[in-house]
PDB file of C-alpha atoms in Angstrom:
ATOM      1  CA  UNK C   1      82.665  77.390  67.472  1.00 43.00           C
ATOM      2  CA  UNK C   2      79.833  76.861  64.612  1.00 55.00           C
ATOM      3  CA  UNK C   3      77.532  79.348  63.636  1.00 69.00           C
ATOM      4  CA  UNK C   4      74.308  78.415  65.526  1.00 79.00           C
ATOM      5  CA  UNK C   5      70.898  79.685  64.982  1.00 85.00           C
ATOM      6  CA  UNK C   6      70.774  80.957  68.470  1.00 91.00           C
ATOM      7  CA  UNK C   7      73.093  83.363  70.352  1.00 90.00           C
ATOM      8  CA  UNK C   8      74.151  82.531  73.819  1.00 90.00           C
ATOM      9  CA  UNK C   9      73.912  86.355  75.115  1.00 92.00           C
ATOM     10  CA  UNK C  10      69.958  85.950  73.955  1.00 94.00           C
ATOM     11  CA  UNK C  11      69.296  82.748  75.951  1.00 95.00           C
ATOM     12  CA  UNK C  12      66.142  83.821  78.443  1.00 95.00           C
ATOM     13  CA  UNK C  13      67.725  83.348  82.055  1.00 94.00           C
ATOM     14  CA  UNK C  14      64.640  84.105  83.553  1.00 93.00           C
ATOM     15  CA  UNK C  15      62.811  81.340  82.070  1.00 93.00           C
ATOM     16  CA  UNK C  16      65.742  79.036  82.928  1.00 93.00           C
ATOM     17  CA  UNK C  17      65.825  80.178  86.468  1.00 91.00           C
ATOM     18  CA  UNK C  18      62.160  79.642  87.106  1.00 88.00           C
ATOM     19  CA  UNK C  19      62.594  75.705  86.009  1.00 89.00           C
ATOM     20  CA  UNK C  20      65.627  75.715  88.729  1.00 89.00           C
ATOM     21  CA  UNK C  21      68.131  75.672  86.111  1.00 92.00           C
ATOM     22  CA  UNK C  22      69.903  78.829  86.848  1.00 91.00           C
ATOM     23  CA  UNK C  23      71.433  79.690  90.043  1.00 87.00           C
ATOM     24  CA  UNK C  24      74.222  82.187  91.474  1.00 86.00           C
ATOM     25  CA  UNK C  25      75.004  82.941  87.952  1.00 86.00           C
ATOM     26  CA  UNK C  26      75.420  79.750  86.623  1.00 89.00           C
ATOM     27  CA  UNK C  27      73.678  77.743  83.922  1.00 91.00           C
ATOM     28  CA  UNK C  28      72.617  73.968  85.533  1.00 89.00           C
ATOM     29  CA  UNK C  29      73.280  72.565  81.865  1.00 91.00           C
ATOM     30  CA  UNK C  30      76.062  70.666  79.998  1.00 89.00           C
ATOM     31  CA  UNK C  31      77.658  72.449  77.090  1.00 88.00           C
ATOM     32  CA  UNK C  32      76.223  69.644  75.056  1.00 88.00           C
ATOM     33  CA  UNK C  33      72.528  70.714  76.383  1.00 91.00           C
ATOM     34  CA  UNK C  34      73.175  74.329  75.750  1.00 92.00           C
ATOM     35  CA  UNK C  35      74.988  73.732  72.160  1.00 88.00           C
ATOM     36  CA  UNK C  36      71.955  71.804  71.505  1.00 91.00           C
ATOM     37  CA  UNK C  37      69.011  74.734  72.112  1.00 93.00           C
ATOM     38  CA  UNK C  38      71.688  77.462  70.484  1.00 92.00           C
ATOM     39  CA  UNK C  39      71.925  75.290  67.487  1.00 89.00           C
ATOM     40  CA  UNK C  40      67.689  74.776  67.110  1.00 90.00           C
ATOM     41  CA  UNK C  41      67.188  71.630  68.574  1.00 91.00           C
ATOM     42  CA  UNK C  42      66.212  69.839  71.604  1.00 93.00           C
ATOM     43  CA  UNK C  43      68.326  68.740  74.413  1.00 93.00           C
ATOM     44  CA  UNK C  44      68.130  64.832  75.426  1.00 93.00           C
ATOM     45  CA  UNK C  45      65.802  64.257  78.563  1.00 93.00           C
ATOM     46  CA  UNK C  46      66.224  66.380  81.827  1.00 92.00           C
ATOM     47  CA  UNK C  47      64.916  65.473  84.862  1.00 91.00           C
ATOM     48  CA  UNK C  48      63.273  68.916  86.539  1.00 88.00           C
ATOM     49  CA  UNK C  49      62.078  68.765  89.871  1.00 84.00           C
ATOM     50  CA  UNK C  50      59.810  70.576  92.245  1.00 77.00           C
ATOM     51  CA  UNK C  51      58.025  72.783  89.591  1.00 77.00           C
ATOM     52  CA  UNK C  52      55.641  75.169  90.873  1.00 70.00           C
ATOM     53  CA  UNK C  53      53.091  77.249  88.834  1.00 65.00           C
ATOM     54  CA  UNK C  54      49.767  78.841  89.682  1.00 63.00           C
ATOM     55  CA  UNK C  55      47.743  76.051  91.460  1.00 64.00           C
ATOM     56  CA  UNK C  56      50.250  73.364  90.239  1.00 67.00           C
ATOM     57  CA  UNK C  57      53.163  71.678  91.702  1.00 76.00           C
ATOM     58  CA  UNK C  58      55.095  68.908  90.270  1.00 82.00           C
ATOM     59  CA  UNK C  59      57.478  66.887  92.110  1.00 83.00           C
ATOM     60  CA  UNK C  60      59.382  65.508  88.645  1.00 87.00           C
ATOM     61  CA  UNK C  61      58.853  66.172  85.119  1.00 89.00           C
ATOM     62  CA  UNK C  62      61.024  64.731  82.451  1.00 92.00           C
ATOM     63  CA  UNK C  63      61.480  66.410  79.363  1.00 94.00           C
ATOM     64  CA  UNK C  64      63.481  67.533  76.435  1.00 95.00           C
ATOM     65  CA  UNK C  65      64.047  71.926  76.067  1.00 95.00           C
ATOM     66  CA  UNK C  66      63.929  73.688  73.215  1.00 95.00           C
ATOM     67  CA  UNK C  67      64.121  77.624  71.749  1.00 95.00           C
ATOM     68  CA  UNK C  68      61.796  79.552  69.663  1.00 93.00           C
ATOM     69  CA  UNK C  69      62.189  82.793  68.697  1.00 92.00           C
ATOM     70  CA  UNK C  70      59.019  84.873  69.648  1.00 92.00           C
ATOM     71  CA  UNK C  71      57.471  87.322  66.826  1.00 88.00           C
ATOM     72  CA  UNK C  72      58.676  90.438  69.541  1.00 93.00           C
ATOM     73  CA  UNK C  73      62.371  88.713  68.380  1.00 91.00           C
ATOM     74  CA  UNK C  74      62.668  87.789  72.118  1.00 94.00           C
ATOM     75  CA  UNK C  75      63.427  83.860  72.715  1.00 96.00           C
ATOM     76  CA  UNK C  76      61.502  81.653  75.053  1.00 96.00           C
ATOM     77  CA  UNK C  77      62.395  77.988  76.362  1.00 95.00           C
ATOM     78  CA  UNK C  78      59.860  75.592  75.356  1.00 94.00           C
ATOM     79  CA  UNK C  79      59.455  72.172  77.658  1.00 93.00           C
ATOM     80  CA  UNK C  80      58.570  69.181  75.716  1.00 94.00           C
ATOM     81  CA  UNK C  81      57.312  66.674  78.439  1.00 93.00           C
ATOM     82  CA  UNK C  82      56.852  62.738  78.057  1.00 94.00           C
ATOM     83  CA  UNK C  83      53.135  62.168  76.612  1.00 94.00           C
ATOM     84  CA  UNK C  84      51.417  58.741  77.071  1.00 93.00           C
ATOM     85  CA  UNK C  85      50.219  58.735  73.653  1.00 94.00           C
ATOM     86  CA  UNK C  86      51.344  60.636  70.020  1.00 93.00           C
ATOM     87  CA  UNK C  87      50.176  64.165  69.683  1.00 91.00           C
ATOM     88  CA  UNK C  88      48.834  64.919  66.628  1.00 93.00           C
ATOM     89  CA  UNK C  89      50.575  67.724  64.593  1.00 94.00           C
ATOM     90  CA  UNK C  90      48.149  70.758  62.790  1.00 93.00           C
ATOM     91  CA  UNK C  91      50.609  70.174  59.525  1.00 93.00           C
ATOM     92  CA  UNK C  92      50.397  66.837  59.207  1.00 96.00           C
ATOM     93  CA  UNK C  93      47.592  64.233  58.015  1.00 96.00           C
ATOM     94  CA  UNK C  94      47.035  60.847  60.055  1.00 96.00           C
ATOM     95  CA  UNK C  95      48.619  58.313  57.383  1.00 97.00           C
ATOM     96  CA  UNK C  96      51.775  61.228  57.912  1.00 97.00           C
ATOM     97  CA  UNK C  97      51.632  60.841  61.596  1.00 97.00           C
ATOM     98  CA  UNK C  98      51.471  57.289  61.398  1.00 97.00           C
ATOM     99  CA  UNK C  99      54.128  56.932  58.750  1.00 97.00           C
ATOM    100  CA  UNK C 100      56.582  58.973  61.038  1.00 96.00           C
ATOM    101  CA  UNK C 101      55.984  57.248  64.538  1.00 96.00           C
ATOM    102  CA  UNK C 102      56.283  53.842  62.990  1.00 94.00           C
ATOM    103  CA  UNK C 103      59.435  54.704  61.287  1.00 92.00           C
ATOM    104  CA  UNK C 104      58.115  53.752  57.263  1.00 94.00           C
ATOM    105  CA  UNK C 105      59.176  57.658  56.709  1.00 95.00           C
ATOM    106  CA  UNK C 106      62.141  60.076  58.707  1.00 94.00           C
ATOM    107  CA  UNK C 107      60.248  62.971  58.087  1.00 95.00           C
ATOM    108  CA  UNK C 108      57.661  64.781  56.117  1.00 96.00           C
ATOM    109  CA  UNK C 109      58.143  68.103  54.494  1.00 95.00           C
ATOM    110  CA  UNK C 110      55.828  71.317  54.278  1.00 93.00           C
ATOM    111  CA  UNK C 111      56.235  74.455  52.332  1.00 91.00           C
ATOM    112  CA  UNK C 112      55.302  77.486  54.534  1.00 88.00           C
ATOM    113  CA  UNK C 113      53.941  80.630  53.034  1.00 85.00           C
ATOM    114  CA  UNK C 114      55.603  83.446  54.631  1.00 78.00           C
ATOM    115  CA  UNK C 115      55.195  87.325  54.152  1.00 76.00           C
ATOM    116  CA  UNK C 116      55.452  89.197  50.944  1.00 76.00           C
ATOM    117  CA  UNK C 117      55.509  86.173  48.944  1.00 78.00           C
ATOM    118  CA  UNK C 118      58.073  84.476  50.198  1.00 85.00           C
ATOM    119  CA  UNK C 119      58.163  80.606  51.574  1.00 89.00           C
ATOM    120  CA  UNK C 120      60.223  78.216  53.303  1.00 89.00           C
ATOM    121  CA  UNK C 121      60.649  74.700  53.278  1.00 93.00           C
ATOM    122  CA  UNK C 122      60.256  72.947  56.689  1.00 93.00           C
ATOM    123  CA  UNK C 123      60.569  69.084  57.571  1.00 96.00           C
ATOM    124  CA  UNK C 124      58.460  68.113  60.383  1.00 96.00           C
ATOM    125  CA  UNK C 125      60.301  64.605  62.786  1.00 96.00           C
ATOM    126  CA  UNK C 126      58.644  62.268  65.361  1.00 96.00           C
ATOM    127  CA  UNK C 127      60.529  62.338  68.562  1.00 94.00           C
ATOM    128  CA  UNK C 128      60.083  58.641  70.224  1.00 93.00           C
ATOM    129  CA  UNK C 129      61.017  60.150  73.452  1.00 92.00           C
ATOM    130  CA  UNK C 130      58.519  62.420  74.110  1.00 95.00           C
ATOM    131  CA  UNK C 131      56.092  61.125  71.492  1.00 95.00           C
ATOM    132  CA  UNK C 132      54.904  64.270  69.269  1.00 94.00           C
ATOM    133  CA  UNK C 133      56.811  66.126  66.773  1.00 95.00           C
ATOM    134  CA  UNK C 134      59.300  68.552  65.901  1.00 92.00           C
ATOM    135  CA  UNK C 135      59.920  70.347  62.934  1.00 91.00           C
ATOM    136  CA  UNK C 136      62.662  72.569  61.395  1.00 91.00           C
ATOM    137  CA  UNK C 137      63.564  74.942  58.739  1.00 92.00           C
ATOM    138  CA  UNK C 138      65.483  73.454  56.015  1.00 93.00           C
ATOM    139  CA  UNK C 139      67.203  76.349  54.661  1.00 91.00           C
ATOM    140  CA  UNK C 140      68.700  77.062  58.685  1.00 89.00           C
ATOM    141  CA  UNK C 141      70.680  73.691  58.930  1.00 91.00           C
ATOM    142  CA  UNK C 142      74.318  74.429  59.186  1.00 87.00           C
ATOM    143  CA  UNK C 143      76.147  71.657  56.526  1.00 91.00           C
ATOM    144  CA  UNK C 144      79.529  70.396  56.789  1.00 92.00           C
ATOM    145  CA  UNK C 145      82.119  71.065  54.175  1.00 93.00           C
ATOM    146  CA  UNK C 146      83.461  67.477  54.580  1.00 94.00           C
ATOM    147  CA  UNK C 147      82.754  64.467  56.549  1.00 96.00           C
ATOM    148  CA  UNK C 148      85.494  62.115  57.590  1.00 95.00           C
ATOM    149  CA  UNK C 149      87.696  63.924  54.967  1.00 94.00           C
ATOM    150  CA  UNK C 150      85.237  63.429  52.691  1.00 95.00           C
ATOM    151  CA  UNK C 151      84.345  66.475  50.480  1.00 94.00           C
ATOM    152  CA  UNK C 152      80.519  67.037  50.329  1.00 95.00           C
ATOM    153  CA  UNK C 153      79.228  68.417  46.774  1.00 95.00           C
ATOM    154  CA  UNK C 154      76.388  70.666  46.358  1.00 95.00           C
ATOM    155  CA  UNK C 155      73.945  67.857  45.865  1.00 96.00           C
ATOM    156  CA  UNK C 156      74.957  66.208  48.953  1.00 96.00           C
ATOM    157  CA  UNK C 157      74.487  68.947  50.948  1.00 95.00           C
ATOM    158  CA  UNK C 158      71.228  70.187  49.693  1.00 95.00           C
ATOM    159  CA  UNK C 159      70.057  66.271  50.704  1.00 96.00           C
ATOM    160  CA  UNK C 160      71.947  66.720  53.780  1.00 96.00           C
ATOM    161  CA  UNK C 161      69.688  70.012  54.963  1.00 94.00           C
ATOM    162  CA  UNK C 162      66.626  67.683  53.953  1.00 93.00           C
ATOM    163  CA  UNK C 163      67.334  65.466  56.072  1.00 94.00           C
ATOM    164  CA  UNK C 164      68.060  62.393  53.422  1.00 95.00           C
ATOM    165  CA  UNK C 165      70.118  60.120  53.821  1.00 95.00           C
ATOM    166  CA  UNK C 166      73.687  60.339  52.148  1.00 96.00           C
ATOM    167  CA  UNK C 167      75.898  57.975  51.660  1.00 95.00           C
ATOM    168  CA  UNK C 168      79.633  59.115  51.356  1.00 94.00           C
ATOM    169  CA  UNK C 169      82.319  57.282  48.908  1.00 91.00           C
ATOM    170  CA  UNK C 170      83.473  54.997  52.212  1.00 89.00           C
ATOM    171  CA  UNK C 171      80.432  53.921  53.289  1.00 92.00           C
ATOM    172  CA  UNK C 172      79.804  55.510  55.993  1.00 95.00           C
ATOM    173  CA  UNK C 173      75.669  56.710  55.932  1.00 96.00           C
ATOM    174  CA  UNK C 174      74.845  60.472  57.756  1.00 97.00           C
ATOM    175  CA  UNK C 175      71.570  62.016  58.233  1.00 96.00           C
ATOM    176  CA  UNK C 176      70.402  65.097  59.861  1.00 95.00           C
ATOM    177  CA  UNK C 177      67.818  65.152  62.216  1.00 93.00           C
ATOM    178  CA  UNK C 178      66.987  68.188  64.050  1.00 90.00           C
ATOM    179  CA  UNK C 179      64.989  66.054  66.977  1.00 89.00           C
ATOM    180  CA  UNK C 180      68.532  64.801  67.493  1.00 91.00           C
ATOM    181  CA  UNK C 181      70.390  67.154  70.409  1.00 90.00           C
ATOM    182  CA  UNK C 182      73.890  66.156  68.122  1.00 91.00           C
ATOM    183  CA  UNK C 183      71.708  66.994  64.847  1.00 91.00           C
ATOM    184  CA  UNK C 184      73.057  63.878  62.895  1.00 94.00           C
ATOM    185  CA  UNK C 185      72.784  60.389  62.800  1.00 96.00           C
ATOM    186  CA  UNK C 186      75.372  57.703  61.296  1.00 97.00           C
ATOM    187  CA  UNK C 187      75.899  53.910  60.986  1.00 96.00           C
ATOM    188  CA  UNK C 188      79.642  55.078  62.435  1.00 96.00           C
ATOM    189  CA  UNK C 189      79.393  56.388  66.407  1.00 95.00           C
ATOM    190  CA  UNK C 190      82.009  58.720  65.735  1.00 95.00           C
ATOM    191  CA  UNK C 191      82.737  61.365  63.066  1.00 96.00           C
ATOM    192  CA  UNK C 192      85.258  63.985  61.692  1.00 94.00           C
ATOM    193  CA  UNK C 193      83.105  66.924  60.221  1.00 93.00           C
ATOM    194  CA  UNK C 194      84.897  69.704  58.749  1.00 91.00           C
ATOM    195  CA  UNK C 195      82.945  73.360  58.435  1.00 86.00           C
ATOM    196  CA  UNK C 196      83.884  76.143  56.989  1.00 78.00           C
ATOM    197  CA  UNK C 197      84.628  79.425  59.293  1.00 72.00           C
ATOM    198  CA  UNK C 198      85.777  82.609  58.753  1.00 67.00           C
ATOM    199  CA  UNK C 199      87.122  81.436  55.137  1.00 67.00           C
ATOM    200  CA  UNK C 200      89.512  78.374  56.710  1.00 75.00           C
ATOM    201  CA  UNK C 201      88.407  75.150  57.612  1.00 80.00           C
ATOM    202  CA  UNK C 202      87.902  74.144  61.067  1.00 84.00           C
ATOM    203  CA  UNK C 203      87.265  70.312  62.562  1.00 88.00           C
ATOM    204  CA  UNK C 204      84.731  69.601  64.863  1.00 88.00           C
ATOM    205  CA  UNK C 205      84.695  65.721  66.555  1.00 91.00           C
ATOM    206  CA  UNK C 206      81.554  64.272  67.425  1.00 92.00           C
ATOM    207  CA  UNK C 207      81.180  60.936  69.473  1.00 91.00           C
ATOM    208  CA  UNK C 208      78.310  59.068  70.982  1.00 92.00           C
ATOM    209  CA  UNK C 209      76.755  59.440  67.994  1.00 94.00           C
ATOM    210  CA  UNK C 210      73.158  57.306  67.998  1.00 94.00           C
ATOM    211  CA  UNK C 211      72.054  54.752  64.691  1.00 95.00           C
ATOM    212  CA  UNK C 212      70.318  55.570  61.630  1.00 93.00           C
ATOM    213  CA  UNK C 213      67.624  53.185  62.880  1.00 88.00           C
ATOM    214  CA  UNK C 214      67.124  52.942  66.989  1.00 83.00           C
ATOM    215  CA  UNK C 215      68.386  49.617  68.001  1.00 81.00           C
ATOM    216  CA  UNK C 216      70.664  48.717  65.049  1.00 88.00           C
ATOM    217  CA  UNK C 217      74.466  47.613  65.348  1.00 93.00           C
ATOM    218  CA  UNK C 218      76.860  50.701  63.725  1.00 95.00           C
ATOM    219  CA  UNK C 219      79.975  50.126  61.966  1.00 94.00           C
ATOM    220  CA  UNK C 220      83.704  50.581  63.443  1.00 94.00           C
ATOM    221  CA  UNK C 221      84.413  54.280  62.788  1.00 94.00           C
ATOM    222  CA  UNK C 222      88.044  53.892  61.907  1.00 94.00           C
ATOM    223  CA  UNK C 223      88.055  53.600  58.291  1.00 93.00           C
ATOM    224  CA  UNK C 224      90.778  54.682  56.583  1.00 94.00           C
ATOM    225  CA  UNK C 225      89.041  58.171  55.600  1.00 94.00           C
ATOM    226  CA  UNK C 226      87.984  58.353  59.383  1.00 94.00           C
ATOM    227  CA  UNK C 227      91.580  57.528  60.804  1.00 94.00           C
ATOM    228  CA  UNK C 228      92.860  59.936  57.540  1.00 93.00           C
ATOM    229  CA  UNK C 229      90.771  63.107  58.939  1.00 92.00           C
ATOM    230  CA  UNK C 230      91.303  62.760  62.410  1.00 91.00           C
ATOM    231  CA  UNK C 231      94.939  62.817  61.790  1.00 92.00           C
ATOM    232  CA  UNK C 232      94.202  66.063  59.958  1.00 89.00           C
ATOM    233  CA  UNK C 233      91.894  67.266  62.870  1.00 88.00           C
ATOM    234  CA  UNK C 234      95.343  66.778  65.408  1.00 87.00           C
ATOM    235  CA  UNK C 235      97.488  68.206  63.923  1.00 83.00           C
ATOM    236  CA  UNK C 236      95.238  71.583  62.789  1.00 76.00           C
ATOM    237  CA  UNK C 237      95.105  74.751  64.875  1.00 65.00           C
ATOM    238  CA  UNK C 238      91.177  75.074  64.038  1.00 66.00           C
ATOM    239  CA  UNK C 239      89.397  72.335  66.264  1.00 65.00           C
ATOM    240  CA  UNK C 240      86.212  72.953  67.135  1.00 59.00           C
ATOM    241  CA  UNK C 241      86.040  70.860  70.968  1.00 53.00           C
ATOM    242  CA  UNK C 242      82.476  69.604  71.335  1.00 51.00           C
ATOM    243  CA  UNK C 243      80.170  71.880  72.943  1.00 45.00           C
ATOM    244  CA  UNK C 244      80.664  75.459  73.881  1.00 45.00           C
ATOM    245  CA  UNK C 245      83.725  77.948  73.107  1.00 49.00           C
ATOM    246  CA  UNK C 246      86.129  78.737  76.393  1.00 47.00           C
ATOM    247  CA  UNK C 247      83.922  82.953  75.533  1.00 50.00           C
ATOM    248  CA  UNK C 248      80.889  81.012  75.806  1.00 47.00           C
ATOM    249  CA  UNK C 249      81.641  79.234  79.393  1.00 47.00           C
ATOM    250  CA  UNK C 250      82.862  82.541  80.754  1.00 49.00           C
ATOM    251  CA  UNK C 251      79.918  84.334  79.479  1.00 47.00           C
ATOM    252  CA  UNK C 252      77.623  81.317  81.286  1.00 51.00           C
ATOM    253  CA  UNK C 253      79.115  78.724  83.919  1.00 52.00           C
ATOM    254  CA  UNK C 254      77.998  75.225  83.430  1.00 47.00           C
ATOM    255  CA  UNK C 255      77.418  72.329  86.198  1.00 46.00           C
ATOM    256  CA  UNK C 256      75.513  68.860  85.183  1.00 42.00           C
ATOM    257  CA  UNK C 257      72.381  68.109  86.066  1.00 39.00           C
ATOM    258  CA  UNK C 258      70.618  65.246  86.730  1.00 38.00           C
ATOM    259  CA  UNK C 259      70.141  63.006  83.327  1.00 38.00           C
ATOM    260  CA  UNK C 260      67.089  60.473  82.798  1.00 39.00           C
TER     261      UNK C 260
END
C-alpha cells in the first residue's frame, strides 16, 4: 500500500475503544476511515453514540477523527464534532477565515518556526462539515508519479503538495486537500494515480471522488488517458486496491459503522 504518515501498529486502541469503536479485537471502521487517519487526514462523518465522560453523557455525536502525533511520539485520536458556527483558528486573521469559509481562497499557508532553525511550510483548510479548520504539513503529502497516465514534473508536484490546483495535458483538474478523507479533489469522479514504491511503479484507483467546487457537475472520467491507464492498471501486478493492505486487515479486523 502507500507510504502513510501514520503506522497502523501505532494506532491508540484504547482511545478507539473508549468511543465504542473497538470491540473483541476488531476495529468498527472501514478501511477507507482507517486509510484516511494513517494517511493524516480526517475521516468523513461518524455517527458515535452513547458517549460517556466524567459528568457527561451524550446520546449521539457526529464527527469527523483525526491523528496527531503527541510530543512523547505517542498518537492520540482527535474528534472533530459539528459546531453551529466557524471556529476561529490562532494562525489565521479574520479576512483569512472569512476568505476560506466562503470559498474566495482553498487554503492559506503559514511558515512554522521549528527547533534549531529549521521551519516548515503548513497550509491551513476550512472543513464545511464541521465548520473550523484543518491544517497540514506541506512537505508530508505523499505525490503521485502520474495521474491518469499522465507523468507529473517537478513543478507539478511541488503545486500538487500546496495544494494548487493543476491542470494535466487532458484536462482533467486535481487538487489536494488534506480536509478531504481521499486527500484529492478532481472535476473527473474517478482517477488512475500511479506512485512510486519500492523503485517500481504501482497503481492505485480511486472512485467517488468529490468536485473541485461543492455542488458543481464533474466531467466523464473516461478520457482517452483515463481509459489508457486503467488498461495499464489491469493488466500490472502492482495495484494498490483502495484502502488497507490484506497485512493491514489481519493486523486489525474491520466492520462498518454507522455513516451520517
Amino acid at each position: 500500500m502507500m507510504n502513510t504518515l501514520f503506522d497502523i501498529k501505532e494506532l491508540p486502541l484504547s482511545q478507539f475503544e473508549d468511543l465504542g469503536l473497538y470491540n473483541d479485537k476488531q476495529l468498527l471502521l472501514g478501511p477507507e476511515e482507517i486509510q484516511a487517519l494513517l494517511n493524516g487526514r480526517r475521516t468523513d462523518l461518524i455517527s458515535l453514540r452513547a458517549l460517556k465522560g466524567e459528568g457527561f453523557e451524550i446520546e449521539r455525536l457526529d464527527a469527523r477523527l483525526s491523528l496527531r502525533r503527541e510530543d512523547s511520539g505517542e498518537l492520540s485520536l482527535m474528534i472533530h464534532p459539528i459546531y453551529r458556527t466557524a471556529r476561529e483558528h490562532p494562525l489565521l486573521t479574520a479576512g483569512e477565515m472569512d476568505d476560506l469559509i466562503n470559498g474566495r481562497k482553498d487554503f492559506v499557508g503559514r511558515r512554522i518556526d521549528k527547533e534549531e532553525g529549521r521551519w516548515a511550510m503548513y497550509n491551513i483548510e476550512y472543513d464545511p462539515e464541521t465548520k473550523d479548520f484543518a491544517g497540514y504539513d506541506v512537505a508530508k503529502v505523499q505525490t503521485p508519479e502520474r495521474i491518469n497516465g499522465m507523468l507529473l514534473n517537478e513543478e507539478e508536484k511541488s503545486a500538487f503538495k500546496r495544494g494548487e490546483l493543476i491542470e494535466l495535458t487532458d484536462g482533467t483538474r486535481v487538487q489536494h486537500r488534506a480536509s478531504d478523507p481521499k486527500g484529492i479533489r478532481s472535476d473527473r469522479k474517478v482517477l488512475v494515480l500511479s506512485v512510486l514504491l519500492d523503485g517500481g511503479i504501482s497503481y492505485l484507483l480511486i472512485r467517488g471522488i468529490r468536485s473541485i467546487r461543492d455542488g458543481a457537475n464533474q466531467l466523464n472520467h473516461h478520457t482517452t488517458a483515463f481509459n489508457q491507464a486503467l488498461a495499464e492498471m489491469q493488466g500490472a501486478k502492482n495495484v494498490i486496491q483502495q484502502g488497507l493492505s490484506p497485512e493491514d486487515s489481519r493486523h486489525l479486523g474491520t466492520k462498518k459503522i454507522t455513516r451520517h
